[in-house]
Short mmCIF file of C-alpha atoms in Angstrom, two decimals:
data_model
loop_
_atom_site.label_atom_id
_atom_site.label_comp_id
_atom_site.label_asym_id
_atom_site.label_seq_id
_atom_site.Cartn_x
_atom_site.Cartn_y
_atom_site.Cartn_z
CA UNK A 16 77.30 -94.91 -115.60
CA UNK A 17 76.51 -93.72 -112.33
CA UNK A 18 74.19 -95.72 -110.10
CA UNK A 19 72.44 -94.14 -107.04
CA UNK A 20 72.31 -97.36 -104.06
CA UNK A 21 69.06 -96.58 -102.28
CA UNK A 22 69.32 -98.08 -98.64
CA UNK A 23 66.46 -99.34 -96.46
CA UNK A 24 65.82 -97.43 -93.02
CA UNK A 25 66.78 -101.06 -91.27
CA UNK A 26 69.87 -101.00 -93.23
CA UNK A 27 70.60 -97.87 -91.84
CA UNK A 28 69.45 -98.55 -88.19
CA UNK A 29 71.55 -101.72 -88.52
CA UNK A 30 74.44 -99.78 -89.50
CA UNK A 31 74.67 -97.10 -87.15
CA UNK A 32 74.33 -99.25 -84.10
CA UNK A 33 76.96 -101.85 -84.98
CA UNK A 34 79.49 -98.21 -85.57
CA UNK A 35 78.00 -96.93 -82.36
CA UNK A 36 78.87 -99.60 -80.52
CA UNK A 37 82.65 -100.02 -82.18
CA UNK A 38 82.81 -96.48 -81.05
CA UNK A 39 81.91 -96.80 -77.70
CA UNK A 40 83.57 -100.60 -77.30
CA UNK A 41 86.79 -98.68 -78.81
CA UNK A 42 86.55 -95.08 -77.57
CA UNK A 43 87.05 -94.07 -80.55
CA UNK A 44 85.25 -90.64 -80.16
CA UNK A 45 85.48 -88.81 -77.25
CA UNK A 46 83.20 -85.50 -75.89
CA UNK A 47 84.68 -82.18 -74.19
CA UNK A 48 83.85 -79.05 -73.07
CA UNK A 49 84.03 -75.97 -70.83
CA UNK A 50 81.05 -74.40 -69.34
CA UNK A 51 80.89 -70.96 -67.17
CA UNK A 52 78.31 -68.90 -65.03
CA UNK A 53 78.73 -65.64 -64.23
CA UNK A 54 77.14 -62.52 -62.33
CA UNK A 55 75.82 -60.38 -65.05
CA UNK A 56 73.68 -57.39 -65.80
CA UNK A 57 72.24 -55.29 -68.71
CA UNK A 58 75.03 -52.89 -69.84
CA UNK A 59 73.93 -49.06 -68.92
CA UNK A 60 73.41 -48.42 -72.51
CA UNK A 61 70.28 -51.40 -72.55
CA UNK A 62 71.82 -53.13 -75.33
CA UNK A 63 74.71 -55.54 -74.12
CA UNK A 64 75.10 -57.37 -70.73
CA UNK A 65 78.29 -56.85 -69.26
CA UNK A 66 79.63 -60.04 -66.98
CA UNK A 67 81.86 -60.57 -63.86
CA UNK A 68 84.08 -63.20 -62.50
CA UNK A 69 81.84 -62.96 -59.01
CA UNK A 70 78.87 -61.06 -57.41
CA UNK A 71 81.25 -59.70 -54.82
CA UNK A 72 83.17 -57.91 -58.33
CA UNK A 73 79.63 -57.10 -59.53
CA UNK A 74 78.48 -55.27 -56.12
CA UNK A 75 82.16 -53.69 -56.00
CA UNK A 76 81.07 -52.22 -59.12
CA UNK A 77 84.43 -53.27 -60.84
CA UNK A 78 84.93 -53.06 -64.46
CA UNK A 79 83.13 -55.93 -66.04
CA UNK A 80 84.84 -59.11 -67.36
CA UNK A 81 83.50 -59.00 -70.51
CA UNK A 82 80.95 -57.87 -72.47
CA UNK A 83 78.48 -59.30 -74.97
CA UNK A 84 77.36 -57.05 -77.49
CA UNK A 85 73.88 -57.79 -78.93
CA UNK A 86 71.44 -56.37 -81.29
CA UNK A 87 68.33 -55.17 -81.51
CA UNK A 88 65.35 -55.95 -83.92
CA UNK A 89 64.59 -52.95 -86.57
CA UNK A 90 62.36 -54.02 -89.15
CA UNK A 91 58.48 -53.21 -88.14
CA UNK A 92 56.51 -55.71 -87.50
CA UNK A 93 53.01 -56.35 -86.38
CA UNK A 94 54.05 -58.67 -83.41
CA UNK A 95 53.24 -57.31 -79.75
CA UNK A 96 57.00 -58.83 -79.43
CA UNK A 97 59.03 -56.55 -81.91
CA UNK A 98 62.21 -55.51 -81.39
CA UNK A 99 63.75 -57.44 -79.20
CA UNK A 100 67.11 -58.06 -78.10
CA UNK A 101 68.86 -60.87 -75.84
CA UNK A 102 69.99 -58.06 -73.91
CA UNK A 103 66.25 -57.87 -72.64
CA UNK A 104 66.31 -61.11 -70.87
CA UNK A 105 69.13 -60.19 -68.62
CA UNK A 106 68.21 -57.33 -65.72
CA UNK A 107 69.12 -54.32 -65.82
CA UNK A 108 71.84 -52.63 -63.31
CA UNK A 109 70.06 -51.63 -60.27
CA UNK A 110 67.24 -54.19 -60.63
CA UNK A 111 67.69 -57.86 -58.84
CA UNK A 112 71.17 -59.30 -59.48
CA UNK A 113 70.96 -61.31 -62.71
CA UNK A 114 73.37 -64.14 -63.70
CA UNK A 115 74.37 -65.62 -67.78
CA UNK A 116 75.83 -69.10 -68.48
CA UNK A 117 77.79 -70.35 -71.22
CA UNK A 118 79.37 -73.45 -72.78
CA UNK A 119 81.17 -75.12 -75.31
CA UNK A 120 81.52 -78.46 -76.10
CA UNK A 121 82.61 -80.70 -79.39
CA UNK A 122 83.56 -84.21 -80.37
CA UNK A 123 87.18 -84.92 -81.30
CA UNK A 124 88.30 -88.06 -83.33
CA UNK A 125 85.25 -87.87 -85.93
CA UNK A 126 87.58 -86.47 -88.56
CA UNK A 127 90.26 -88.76 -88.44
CA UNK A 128 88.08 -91.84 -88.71
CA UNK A 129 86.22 -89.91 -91.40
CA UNK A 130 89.12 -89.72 -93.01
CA UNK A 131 90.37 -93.19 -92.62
CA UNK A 132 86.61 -94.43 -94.68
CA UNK A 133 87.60 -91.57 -97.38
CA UNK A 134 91.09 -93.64 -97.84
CA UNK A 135 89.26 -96.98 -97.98
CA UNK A 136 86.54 -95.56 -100.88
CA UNK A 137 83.97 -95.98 -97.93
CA UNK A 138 81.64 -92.84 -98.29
CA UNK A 139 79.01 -94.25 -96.58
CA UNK A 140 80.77 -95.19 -93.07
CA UNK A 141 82.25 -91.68 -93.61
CA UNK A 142 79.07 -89.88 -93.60
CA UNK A 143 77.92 -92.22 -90.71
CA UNK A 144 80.51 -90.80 -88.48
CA UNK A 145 80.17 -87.48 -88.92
CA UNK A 146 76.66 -87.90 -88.26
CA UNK A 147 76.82 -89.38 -85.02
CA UNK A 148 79.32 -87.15 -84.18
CA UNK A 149 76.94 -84.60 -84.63
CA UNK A 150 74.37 -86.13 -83.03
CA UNK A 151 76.23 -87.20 -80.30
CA UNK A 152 77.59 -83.14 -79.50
CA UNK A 153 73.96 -82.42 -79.50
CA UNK A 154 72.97 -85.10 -77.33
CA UNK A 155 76.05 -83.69 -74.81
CA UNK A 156 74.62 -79.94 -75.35
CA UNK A 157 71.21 -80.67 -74.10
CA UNK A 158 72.50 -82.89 -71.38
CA UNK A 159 75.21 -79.94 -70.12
CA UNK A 160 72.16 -77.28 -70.75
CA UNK A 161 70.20 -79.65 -68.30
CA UNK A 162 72.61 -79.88 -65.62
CA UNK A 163 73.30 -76.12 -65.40
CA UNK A 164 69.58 -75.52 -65.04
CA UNK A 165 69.36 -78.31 -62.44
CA UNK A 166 72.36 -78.46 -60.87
CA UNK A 167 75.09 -76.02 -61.25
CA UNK A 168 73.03 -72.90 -61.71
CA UNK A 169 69.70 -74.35 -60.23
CA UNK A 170 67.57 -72.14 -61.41
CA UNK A 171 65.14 -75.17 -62.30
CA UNK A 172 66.17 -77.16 -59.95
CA UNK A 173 63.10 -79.17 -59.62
CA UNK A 174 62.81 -79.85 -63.23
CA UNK A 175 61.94 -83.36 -64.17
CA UNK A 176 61.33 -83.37 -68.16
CA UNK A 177 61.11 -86.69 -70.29
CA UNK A 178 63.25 -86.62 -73.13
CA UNK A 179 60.48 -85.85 -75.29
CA UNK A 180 60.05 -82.57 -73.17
CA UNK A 181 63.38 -81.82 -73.57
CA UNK A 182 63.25 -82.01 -77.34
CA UNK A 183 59.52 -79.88 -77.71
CA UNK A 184 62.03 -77.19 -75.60
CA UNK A 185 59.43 -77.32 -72.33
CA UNK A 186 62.29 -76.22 -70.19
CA UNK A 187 62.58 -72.68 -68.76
CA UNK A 188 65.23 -70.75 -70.56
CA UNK A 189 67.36 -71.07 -73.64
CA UNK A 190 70.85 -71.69 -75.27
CA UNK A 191 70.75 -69.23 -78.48
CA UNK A 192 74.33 -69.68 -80.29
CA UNK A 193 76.54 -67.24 -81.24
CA UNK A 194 76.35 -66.62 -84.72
CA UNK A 195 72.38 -67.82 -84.80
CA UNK A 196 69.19 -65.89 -85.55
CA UNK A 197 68.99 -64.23 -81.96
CA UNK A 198 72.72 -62.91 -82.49
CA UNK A 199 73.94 -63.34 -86.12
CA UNK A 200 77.34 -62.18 -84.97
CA UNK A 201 80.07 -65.09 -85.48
CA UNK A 202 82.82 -62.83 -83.59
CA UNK A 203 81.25 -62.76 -80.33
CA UNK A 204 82.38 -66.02 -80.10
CA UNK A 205 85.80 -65.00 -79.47
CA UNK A 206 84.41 -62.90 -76.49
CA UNK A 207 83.13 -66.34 -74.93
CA UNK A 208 86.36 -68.02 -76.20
CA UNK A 209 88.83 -65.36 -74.30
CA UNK A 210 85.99 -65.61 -71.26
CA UNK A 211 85.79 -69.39 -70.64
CA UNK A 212 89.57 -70.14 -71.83
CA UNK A 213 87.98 -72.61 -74.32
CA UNK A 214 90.73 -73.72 -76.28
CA UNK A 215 93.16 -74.57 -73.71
CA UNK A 216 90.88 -76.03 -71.49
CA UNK A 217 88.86 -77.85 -73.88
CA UNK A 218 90.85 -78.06 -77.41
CA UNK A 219 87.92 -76.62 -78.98
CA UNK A 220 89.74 -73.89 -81.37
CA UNK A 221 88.13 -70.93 -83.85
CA UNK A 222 89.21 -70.53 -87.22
CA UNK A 223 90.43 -67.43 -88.99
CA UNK A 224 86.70 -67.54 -90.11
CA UNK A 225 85.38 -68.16 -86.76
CA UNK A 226 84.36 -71.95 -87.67
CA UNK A 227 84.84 -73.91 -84.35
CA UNK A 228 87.13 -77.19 -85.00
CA UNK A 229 86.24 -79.81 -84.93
CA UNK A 230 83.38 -79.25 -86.71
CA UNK A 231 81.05 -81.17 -84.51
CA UNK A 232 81.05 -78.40 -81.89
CA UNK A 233 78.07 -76.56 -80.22
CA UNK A 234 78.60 -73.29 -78.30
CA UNK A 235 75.89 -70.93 -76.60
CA UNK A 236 74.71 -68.50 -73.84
CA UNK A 237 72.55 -69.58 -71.30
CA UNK A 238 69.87 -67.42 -70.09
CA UNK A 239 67.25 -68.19 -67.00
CA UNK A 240 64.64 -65.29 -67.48
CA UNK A 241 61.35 -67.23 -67.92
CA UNK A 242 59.87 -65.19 -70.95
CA UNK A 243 63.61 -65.73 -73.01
CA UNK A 244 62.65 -67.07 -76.36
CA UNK A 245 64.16 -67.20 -79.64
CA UNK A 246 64.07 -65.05 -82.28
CA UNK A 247 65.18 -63.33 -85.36
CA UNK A 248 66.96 -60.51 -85.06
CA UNK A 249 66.29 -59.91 -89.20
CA UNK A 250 68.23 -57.36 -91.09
CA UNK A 251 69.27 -53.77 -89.42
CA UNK A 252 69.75 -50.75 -90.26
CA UNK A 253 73.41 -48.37 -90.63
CA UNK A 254 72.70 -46.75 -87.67
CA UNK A 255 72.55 -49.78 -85.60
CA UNK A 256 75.56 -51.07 -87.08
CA UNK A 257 77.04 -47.78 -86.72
CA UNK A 258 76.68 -48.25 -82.52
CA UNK A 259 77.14 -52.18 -82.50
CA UNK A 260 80.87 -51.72 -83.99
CA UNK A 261 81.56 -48.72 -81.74
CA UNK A 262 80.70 -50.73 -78.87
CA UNK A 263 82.72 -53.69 -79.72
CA UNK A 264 85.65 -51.30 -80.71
CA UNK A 265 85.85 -52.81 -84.40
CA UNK A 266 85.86 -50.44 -87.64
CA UNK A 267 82.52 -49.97 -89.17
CA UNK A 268 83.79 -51.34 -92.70
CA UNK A 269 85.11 -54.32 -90.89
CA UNK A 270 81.82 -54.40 -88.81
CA UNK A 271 79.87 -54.64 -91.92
CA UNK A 272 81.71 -57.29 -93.76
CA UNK A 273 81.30 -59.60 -90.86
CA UNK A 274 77.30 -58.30 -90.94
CA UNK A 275 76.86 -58.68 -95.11
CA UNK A 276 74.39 -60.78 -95.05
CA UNK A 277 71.84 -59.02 -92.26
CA UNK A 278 72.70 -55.57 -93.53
CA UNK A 279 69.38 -53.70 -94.86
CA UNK A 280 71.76 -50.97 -96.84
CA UNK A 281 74.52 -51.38 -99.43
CA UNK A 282 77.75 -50.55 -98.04
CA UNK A 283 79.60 -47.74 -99.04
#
């Protein structure tokens, strides 16, 4: 017979501090990353922003560094916002010089303490690590996103935000993931992968399906421009597609099985 063991919430707040504190007491987790700014501006075709190691690169109008493709919203709306693209919230070549940050960052040893629990039948102190492994990458995301807006970009340098702020999003800017809503495309993550060096600085790798390991990673851009919000780039149309894989030199068919899911045709 299977029984289902229904826990108190002080059981659980009991719980999860005593492993917090054996895991900072022990060091048995332990948080990296790699973060990046660079000079950027909208690519000439409006729909990508193309990125440079300096502004001196970006002025000697050098071949970018990179480029991040993005796309575009197609399905009609009635919003006075529609079709937008990330691309938007970077300026445009010509206009003032724009800049884009980055970052990656995970916690390493969750999984082999998880897995030490699984050997000892201990599902619950399993689960309870992975979740403050999680919660403790997210806690390191929003403090990293902080400091680049404060201190190494200083864009909002004056910014003094509680932490409830912080979590209602009050802050100027935003960190939209690869992969997410605002850019459903997992692949561009290799672009900031190859860009910031991420695995051998950091350890943080990609799978063959683009999964970052260990799985309590967080990656994103980093954009300043004070009307960047997120959104939901919905599904798109061939024609779009069409352009998106041109630009990122990939094969339409291969283009479209990484875009199944947001595609608003059936494929040939």
């Amino acid at each position: 017979m299977m029984k289902l063991l229904v826990l108190k919430p002080s059981v659980y707040s009991t719980t999860h501090k005593k492993m917090m504190k054996q895991i900072v007491d022990e060091k048995r987790l332990e948080l990296r990353g790699v973060y990046g700014l660079y000079a950027a501006q909208r690519s000439e075709g409006g729909e990508d922003v193309d990125v440079w190691d300096s502004d001196a690169a970006r002025d000697a109008k050098e071949k970018p560094k990179a480029t991040f493709c993005m796309f575009r919203q197609q399905a009609e709306t009635e919003s006075a916002a529609a079709y937008m693209s990330q691309a938007d919230f970077i300026a445009p070549r010509g206009a003032a010089k724009d800049y884009l940050g980055m970052f990656a960052v995970a916690c390493f040893g969750a999984e082999e303490w998880a897995n030490k629990y699984e050997a000892q039948n201990d599902d619950f102190s399993k689960i309870m690590m992975q979740a403050l492994a999680d919660r403790l990458v997210e806690a390191c995301a929003e403090a990293l996103h902080r400091d680049m807006r404060t201190k190494y970009w200083g864009y909002a340098s004056d910014e003094t935000l509680s932490a409830e702020d912080l979590i209602k999003v009050k802050y100027e800017g935003i960190r939209p993931a690869p992969g997410y809503p605002s850019q459903p495309d997992h692949t561009e993550k290799r672009t900031m992968w190859d860009l910031l060096d991420v695995e051998s600085r950091s350890g943080i790798k990609l799978s063959e399906s683009i999964s970052m390991m260990p799985a309590s990673s967080v990656s994103a851009l980093v954009f300043a421009h004070p009307e960047a919000t997120y959104f939901a780039v919905g599904k798109i149309e061939k024609d779009q597609v069409k352009s998106y894989a041109e630009r990122k030199g990939y094969s339409l068919p291969e283009m479209e099985r990484w875009l199944s899911p947001m595609l608003n045709y059936d494929r040939d």
